[in-house]
Structure formats: structure tokens, C-alpha cells
PDB file of C-alpha atoms and ligand atoms in Angstrom:
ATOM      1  CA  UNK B   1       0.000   0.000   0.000  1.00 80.00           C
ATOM      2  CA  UNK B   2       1.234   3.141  -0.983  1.00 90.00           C
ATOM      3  CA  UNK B   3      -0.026   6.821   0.273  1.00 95.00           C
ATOM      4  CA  UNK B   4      -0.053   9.590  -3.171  1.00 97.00           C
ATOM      5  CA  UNK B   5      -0.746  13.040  -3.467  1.00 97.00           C
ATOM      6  CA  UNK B   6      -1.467  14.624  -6.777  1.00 98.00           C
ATOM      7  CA  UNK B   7      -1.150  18.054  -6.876  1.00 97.00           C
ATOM      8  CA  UNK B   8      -1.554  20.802  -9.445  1.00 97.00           C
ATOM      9  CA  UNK B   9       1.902  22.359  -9.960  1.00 97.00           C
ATOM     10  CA  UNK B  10       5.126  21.554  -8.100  1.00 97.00           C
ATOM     11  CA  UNK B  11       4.612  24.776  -6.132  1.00 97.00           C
ATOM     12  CA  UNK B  12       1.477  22.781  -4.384  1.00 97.00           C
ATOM     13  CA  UNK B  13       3.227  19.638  -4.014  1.00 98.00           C
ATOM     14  CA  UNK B  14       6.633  21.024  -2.747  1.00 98.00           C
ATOM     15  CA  UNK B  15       4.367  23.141  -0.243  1.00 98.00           C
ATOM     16  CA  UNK B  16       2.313  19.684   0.389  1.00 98.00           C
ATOM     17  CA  UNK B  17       5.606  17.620   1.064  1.00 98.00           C
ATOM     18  CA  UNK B  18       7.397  20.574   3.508  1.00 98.00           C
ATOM     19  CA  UNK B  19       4.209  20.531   5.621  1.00 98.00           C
ATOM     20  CA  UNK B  20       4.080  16.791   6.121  1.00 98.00           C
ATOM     21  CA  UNK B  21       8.172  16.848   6.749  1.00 98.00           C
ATOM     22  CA  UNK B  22       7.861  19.659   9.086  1.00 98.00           C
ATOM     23  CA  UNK B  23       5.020  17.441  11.197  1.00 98.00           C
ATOM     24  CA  UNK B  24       6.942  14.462  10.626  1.00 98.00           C
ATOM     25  CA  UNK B  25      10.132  16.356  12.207  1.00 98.00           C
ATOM     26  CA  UNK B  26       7.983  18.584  14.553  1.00 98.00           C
ATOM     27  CA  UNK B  27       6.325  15.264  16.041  1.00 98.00           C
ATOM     28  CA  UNK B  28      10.147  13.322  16.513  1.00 98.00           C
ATOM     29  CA  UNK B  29      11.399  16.582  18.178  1.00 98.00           C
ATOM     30  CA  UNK B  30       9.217  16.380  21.078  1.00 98.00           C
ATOM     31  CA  UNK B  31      10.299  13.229  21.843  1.00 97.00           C
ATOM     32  CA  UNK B  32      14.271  13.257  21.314  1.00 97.00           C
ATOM     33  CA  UNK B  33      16.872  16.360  20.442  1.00 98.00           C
ATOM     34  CA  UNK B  34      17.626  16.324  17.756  1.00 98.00           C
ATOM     35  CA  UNK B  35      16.290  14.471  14.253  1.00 98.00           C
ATOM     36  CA  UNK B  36      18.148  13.432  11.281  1.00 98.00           C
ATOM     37  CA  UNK B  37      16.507  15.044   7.730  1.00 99.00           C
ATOM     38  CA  UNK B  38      18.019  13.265   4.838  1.00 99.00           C
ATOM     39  CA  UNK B  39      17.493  15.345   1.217  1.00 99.00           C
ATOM     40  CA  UNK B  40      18.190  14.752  -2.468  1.00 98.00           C
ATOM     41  CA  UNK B  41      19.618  16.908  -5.152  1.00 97.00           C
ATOM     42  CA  UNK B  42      18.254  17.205  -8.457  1.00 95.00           C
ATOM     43  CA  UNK B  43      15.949  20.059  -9.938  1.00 96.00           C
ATOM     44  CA  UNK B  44      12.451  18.306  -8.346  1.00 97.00           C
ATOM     45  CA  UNK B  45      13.025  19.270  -4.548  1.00 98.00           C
ATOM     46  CA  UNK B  46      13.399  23.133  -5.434  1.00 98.00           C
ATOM     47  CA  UNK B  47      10.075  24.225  -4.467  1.00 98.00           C
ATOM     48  CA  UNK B  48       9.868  21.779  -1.617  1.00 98.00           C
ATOM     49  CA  UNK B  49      13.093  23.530  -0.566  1.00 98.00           C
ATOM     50  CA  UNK B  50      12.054  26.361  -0.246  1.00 98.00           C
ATOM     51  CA  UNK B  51       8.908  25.730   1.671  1.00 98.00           C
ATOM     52  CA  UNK B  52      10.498  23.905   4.267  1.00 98.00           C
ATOM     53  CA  UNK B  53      12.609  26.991   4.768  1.00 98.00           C
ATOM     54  CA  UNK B  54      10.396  28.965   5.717  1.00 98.00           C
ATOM     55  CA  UNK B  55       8.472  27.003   8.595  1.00 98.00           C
ATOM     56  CA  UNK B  56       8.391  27.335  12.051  1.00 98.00           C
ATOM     57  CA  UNK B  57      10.559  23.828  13.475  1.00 98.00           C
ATOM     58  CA  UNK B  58      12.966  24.153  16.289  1.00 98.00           C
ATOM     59  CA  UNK B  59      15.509  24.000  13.371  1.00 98.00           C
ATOM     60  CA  UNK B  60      19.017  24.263  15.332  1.00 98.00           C
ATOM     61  CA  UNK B  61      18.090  20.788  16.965  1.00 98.00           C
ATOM     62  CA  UNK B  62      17.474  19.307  13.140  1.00 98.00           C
ATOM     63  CA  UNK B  63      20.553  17.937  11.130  1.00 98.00           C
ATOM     64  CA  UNK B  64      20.555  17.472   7.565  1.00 98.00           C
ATOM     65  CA  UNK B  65      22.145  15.109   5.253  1.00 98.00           C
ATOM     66  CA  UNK B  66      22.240  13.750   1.949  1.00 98.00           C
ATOM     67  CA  UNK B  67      20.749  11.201   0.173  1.00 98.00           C
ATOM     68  CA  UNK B  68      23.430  11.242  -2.731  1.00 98.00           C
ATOM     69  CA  UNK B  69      26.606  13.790  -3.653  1.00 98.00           C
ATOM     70  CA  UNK B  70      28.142  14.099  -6.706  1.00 98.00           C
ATOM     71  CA  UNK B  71      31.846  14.085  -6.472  1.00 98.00           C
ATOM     72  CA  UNK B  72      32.154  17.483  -7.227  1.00 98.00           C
ATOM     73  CA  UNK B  73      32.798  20.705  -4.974  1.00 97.00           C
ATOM     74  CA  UNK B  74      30.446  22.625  -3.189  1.00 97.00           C
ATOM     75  CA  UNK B  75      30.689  25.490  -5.185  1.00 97.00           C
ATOM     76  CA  UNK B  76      29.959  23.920  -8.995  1.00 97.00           C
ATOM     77  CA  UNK B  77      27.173  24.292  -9.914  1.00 97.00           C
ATOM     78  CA  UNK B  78      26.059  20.420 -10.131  1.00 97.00           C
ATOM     79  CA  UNK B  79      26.785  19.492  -6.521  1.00 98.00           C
ATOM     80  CA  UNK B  80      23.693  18.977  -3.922  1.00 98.00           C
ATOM     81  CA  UNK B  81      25.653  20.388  -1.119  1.00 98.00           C
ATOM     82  CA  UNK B  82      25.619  23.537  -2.584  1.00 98.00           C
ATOM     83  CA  UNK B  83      22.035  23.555  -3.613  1.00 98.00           C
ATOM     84  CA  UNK B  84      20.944  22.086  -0.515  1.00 98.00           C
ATOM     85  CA  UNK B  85      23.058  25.260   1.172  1.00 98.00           C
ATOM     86  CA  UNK B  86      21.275  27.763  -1.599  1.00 98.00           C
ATOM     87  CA  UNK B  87      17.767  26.658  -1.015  1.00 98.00           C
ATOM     88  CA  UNK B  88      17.469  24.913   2.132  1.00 98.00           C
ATOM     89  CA  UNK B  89      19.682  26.317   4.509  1.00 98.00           C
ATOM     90  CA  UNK B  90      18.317  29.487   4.740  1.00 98.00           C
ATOM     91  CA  UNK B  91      15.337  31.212   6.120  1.00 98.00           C
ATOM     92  CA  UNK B  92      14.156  29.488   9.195  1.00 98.00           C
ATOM     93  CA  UNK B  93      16.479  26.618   8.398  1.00 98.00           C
ATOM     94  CA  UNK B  94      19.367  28.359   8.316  1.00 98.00           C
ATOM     95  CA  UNK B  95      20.204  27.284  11.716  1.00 98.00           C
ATOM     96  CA  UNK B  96      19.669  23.553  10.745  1.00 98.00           C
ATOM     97  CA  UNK B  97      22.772  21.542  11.109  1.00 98.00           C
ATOM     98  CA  UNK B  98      24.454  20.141   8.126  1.00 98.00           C
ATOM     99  CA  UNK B  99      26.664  17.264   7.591  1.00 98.00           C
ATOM    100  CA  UNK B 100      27.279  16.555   4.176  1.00 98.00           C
ATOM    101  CA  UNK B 101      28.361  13.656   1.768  1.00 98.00           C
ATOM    102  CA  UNK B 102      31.684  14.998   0.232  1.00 98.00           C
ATOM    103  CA  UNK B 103      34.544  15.261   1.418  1.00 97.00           C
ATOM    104  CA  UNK B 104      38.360  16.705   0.294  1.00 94.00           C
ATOM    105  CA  UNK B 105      38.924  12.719  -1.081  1.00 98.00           C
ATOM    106  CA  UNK B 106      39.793  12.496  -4.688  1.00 97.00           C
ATOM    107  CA  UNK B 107      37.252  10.215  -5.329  1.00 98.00           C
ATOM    108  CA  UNK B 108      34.076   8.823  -4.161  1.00 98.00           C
ATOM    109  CA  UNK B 109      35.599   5.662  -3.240  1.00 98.00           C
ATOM    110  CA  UNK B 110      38.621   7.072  -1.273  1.00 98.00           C
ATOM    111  CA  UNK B 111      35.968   9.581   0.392  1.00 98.00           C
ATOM    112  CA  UNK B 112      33.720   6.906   1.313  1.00 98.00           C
ATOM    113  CA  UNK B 113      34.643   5.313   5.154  1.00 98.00           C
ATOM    114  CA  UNK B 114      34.401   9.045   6.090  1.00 98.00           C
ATOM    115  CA  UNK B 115      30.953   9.887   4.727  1.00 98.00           C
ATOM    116  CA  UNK B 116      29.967   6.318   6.255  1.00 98.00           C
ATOM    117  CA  UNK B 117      31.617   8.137   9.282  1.00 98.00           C
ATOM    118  CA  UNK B 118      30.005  11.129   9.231  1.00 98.00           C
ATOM    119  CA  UNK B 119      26.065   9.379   8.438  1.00 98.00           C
ATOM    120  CA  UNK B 120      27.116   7.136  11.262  1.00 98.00           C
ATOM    121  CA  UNK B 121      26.525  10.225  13.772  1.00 98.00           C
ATOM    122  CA  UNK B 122      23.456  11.313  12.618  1.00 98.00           C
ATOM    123  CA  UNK B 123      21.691   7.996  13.187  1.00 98.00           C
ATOM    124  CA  UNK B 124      18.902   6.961  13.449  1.00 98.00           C
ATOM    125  CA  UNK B 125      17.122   8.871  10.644  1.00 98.00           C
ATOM    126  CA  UNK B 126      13.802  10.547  10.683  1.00 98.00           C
ATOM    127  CA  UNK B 127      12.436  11.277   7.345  1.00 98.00           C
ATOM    128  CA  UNK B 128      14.098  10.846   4.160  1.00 98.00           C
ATOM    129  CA  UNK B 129      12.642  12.275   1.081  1.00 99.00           C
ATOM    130  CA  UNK B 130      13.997  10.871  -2.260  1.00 98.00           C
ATOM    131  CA  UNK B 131      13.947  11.736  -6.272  1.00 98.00           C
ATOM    132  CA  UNK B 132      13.284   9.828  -9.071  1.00 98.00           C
ATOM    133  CA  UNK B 133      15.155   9.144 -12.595  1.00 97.00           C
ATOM    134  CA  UNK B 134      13.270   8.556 -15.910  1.00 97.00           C
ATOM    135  CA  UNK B 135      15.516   5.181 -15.792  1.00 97.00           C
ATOM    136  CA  UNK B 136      14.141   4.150 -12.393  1.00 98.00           C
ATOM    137  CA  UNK B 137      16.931   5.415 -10.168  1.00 98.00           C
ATOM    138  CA  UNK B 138      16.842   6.892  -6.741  1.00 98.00           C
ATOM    139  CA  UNK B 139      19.071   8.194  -4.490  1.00 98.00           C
ATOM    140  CA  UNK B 140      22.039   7.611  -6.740  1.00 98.00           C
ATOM    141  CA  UNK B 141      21.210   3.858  -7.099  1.00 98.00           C
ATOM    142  CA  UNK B 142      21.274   3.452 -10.778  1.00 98.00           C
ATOM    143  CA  UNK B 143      19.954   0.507 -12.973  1.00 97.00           C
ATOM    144  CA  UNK B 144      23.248  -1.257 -14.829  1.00 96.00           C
ATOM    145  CA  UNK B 145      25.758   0.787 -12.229  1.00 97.00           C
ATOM    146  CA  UNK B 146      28.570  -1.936 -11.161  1.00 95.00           C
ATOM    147  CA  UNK B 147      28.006  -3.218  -7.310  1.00 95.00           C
ATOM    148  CA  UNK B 148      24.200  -1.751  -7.693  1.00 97.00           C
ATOM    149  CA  UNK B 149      22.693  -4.876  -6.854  1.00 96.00           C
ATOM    150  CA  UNK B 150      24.846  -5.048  -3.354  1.00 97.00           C
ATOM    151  CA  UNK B 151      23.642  -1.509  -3.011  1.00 98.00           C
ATOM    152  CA  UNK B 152      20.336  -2.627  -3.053  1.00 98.00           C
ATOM    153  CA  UNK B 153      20.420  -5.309  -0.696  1.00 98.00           C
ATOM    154  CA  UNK B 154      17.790  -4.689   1.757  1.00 97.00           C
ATOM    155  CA  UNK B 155      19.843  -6.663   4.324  1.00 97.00           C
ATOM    156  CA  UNK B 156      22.782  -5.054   3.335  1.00 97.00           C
ATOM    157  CA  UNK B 157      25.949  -3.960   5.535  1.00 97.00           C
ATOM    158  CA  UNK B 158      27.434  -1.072   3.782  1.00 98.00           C
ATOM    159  CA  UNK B 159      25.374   2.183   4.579  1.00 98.00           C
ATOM    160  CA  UNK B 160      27.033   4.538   2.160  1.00 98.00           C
ATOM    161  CA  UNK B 161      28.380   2.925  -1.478  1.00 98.00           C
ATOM    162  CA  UNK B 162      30.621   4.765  -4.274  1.00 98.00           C
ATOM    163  CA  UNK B 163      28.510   4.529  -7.588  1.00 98.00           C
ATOM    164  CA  UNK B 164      29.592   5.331 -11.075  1.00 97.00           C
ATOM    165  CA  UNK B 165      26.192   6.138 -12.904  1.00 96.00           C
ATOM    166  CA  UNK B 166      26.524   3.958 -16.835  1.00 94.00           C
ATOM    167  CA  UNK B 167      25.234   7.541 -18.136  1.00 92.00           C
ATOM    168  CA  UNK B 168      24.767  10.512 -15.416  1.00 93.00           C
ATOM    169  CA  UNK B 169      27.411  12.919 -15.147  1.00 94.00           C
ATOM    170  CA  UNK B 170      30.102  12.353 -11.984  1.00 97.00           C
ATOM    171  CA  UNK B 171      31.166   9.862  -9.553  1.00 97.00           C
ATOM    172  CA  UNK B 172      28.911   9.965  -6.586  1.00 98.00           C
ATOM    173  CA  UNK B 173      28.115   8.263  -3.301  1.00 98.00           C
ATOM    174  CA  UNK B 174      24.732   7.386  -2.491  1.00 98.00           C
ATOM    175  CA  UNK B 175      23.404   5.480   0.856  1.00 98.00           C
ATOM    176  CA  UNK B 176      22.607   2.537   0.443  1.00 98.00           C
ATOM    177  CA  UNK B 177      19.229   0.796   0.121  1.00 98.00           C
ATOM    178  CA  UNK B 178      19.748  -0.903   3.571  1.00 98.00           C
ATOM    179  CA  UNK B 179      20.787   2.973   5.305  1.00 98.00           C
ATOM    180  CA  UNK B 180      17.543   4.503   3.408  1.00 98.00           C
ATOM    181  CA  UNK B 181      15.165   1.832   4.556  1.00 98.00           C
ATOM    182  CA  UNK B 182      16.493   2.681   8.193  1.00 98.00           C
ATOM    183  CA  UNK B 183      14.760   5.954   7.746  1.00 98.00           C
ATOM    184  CA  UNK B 184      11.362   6.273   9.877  1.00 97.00           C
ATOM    185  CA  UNK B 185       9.600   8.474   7.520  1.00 98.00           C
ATOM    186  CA  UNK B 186      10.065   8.431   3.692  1.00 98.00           C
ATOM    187  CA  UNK B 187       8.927  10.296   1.155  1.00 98.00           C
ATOM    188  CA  UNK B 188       9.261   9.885  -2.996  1.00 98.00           C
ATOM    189  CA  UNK B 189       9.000  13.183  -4.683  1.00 98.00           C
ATOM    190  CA  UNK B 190       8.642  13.110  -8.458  1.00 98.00           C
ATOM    191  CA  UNK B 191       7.259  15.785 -11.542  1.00 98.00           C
ATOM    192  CA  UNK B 192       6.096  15.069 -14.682  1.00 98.00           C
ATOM    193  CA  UNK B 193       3.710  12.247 -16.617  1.00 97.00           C
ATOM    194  CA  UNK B 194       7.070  10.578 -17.506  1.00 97.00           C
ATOM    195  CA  UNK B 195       8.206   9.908 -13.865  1.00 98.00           C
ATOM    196  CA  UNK B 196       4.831   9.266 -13.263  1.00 98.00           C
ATOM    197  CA  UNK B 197       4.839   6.052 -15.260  1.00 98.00           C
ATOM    198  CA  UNK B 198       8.338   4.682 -13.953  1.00 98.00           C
ATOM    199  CA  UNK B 199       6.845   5.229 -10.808  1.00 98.00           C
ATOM    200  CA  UNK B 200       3.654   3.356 -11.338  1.00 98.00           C
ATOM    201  CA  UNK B 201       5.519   0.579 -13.666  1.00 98.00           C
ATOM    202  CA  UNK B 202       8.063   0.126 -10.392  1.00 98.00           C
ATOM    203  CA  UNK B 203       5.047   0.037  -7.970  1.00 97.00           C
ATOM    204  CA  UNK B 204       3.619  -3.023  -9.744  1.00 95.00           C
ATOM    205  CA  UNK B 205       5.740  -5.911  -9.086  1.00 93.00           C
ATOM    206  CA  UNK B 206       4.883  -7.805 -12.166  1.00 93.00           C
ATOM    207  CA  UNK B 207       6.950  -4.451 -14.424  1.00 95.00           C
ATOM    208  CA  UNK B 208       9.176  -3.351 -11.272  1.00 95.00           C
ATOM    209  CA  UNK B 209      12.303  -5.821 -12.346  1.00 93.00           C
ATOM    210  CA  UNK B 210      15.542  -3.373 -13.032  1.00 94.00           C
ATOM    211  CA  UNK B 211      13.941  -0.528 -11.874  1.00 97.00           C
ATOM    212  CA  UNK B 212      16.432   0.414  -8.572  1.00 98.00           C
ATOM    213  CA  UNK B 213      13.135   2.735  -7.486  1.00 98.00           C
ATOM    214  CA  UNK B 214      10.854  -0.604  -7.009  1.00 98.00           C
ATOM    215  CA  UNK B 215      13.123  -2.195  -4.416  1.00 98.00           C
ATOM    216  CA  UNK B 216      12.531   0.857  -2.534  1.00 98.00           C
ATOM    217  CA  UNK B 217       8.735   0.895  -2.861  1.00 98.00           C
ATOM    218  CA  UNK B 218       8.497  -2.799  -2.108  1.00 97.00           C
ATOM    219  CA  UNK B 219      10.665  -3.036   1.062  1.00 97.00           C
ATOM    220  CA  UNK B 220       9.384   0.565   2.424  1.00 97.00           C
ATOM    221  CA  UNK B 221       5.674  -0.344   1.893  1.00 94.00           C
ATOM    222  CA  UNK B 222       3.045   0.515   3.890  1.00 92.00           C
ATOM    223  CA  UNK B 223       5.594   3.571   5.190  1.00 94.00           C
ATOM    224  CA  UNK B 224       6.601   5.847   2.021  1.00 97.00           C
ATOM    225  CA  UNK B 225       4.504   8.633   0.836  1.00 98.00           C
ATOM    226  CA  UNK B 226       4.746   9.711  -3.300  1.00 98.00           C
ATOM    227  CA  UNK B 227       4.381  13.033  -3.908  1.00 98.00           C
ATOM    228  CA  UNK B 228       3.570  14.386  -7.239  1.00 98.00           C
ATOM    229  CA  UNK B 229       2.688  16.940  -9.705  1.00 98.00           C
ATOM    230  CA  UNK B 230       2.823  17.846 -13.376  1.00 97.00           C
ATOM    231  CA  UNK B 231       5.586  20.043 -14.603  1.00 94.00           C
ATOM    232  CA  UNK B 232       2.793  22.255 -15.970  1.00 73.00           C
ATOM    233  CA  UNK B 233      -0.247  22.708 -13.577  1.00 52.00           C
ATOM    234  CA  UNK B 234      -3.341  21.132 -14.572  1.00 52.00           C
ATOM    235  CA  UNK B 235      -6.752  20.952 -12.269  1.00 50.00           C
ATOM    236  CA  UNK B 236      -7.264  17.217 -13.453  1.00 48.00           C
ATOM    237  CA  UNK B 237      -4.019  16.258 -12.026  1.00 54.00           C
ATOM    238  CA  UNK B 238      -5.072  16.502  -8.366  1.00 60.00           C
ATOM    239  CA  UNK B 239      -5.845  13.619  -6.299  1.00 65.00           C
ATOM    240  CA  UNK B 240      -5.240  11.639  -3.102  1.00 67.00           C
ATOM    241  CA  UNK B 241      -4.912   8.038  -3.118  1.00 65.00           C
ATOM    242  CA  UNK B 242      -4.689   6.964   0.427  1.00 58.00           C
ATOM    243  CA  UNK B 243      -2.851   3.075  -0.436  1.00 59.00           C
ATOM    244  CA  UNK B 244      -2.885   1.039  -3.356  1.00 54.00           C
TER     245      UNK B 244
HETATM  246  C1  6PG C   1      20.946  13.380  -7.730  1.00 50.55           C
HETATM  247  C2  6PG C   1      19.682  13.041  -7.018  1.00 50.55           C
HETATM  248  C3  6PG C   1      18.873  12.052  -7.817  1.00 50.55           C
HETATM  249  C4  6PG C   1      17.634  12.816  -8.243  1.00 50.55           C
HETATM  250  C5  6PG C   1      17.037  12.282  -9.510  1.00 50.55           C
HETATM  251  C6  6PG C   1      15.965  13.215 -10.040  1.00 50.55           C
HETATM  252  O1  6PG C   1      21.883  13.842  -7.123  1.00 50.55           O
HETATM  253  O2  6PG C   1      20.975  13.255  -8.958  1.00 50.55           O
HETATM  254  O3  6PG C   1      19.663  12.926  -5.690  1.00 50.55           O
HETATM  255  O4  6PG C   1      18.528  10.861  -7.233  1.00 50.55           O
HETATM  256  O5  6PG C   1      16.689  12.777  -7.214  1.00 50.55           O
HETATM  257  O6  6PG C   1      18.064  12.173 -10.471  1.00 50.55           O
HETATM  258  O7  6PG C   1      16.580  14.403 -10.434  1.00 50.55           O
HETATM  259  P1  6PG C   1      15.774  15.645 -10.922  1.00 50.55           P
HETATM  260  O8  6PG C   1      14.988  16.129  -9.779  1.00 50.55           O
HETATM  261  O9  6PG C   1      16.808  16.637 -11.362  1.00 50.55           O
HETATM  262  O10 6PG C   1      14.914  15.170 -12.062  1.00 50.55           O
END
């Protein structure tokens, strides 16, 4: 069973995702702390971005993280540090804590043990909101990458893996299935009829085969929330489905 919301433009559903992070964060921070918010990069979590800003959390006891980094610095343009500092570290949330992915390492695979390192503080997580790939990647877990399949391992050990995408640009690390599914909250974020179908062809698990995205939806079932919206808004478009 899998919660969806439909919304009309990706202003609505970024705004619809930040409110049910901030409640999802809000509700953990009364309990414990602190609370461990783990992001993705990409052009989708913009708006959502930059809603979450903006509201009212206890934000210096929140620490944020990465799903996946490109091996590149923080200051090109491409990396998700940087556009996680642009648009999400600001506002309210500029008080957030980070802890990033990258690190001075050459590579992703030399910079690896001290990511693992660094994710290993900010355990457990709370809420992890992810992006999806027209070729049924998330995180950076892509279909046909070497060691992907270990990466996906629901049971497996490694909690942050060096992947080098068969067609995306840069080296990265991504955590691994097995880290993500450790998350108490997650969230799938995705724009666009295209992603729409990848997503429902990776929910089904007659079609999901080689789709990285459907071993996420099958082991997190029950728990992940989709959030969607065309890339030009569109009344028809909006819609709740509370589980498939
Ligand atoms: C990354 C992301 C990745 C992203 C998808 C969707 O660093 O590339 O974390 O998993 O979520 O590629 O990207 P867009 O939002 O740009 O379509």
C-alpha cells in the first residue's frame, strides 16, 4: 500500500511535502533532540526547498544530510551540497545543522569510510525524502551501475556505497538501500507524466524488475509517501490516493 498526493503544480506539491516533513520532524522533536533530515539533489526538490525553509521547526536541533553527492565541490554548480546550502539552509532553516556527503577525497571511493563516518553520527534517521530518474533510479542507485545490486540489498551492511552512474554525469556516493530503509519516515517526490509512469511501472511488481526505485517501494511499503505533480499545472491532475 502506498499513500499519493497529486497536486496541481510543483509549487502545491513542494508546499504539500514541507508541511508533512515539518510534522513528521515537529512530532520526533518532542520526543528526542535532535532528528536526522536526509534530502536529495536534483531540480524536483526546489520548491519543496524552499517551503520547508520557511516554517516554524525548532531548526538548530534538526541535522541534515544527503541522500546522494556528486563528487564534485560545493561550489559547482552540479553538486547537492551547494544547492541544498542555496535553497534549504536558509530562512528558518538556516540554523539547521548540516553534515554533508563529500569530502576533500579524490574520489568517491577514497571519500567513502568518512561519509559512512560522518552518516554514522546522525543515526537513526527521521524522514528521508527521495527523487526519481526517468531510468528508475533513486538516491544515486542506478539501474546497470557496477556493485548496484549489493547496493540494493535490503539486508545489506554497507550504509554509504561509491557509484559510477553507466550515463549521469560524476562519480557519486549514495546510501545505500539498507541505510535509506532505516529511515522512519520516507517520502518519494517526483514531476512530470514521464516519472509518473516509472513510478507506477516500479510500484507493480509484475513491471518493477531493473527498476532500482521498485526495491525501494516494495521493502518501504506501507511507510513511504509519493508526492507528485505535473511540470505544468493542470486541475485534473489533483488527487489523493490513500494506499494502493
Ligand atoms: C541526484 C539526485 C537524484 C535525483 C534524480 C531526479 O543527485 O541526482 O539525488 O537521485 O533525485 O536524479 O533528479 P531531478 O529532480 O533533477 O529530475
Amino acid at each position: 500500500m502506498i499513500y499519493e498526493r497529486r497536486l496541481a503544480d510543483p509549487d502545491l506539491a513542494g508546499a504539500a511535502l514541507a508541511a508533512r516533513v515539518a510534522g513528521w520532524l515537529a512530532d520526533a522533536l518532542d520526543r528526542r533532540p535532535s532528528a536526522t533530515l536526509v534530502v536529495s539533489g536534483g531540480s524536483t526538490p526546489v520548491p519543496f526547498f524552499r517551503r520547508l525553509s520557511r516554517l516554524d521547526l525548532p531548526w538548530s536541533r534538526v541535522r541534515v544530510t544527503l541522500a546522494d553527492e556528486r563528487w564534485v565541490e560545493p561550489s559547482h554548480p552540479d553538486s547537492n551540497e551547494g544547492l541544498v546550502r542555496r535553497e534549504l539552509l536558509a530562512n528558518r532553516a538556516a540554523s539547521a545543522r548540516w553534515s554533508g556527503l563529500w569530502n576533500a577525497a579524490a574520489t568517491p571511493e577514497e571519500g567513502r569510510a568518512e561519509a559512512a563516518a560522518r552518516l554514522a553520527a546522525l543515526l537513526p534517521i527521521e524522514v528521508a525524502v527521495l527523487g526519481l530518474g526517468a531510468d528508475g533510479h533513486t538516491a544515486s542507485l542506478f539501474p546497470g551501475a557496477p556493485g548496484v545490486a549489493a547496493a540494493l540489498d535490503p539486508e545489506g551492511e554497507a550504509t554509504v556505497v561509491a557509484v559510477r552512474p553507466p550515463a549521469a554525469p560524476h562519480p557519486r556516493l549514495s546510501l545505500s538501500l539498507a541505510a535509506l530503509l532505516g529511515s522512519n519516515r520516507l517520502a518519494l517526490h517526483l514531476t512530470g507524466d514521464e516519472k509518473w509512469q516509472v513510478y507506477r511501472r516500479a510500484a507493480d511488481a509484475a513491471t518493477a524488475d531493473g527498476l532500482p526505485v521498485g526495491a525501494l517501494l516494495r521493502e518501504a511499503a506501507g511507510r513511504i509517501e509519493v508526492y507528485w505533480a505535473p511540470t505544468t499545472s493542470g486541475k485534473d491532475a489533483i488527487g489523493e490516493n490513500p494506499g494502493r
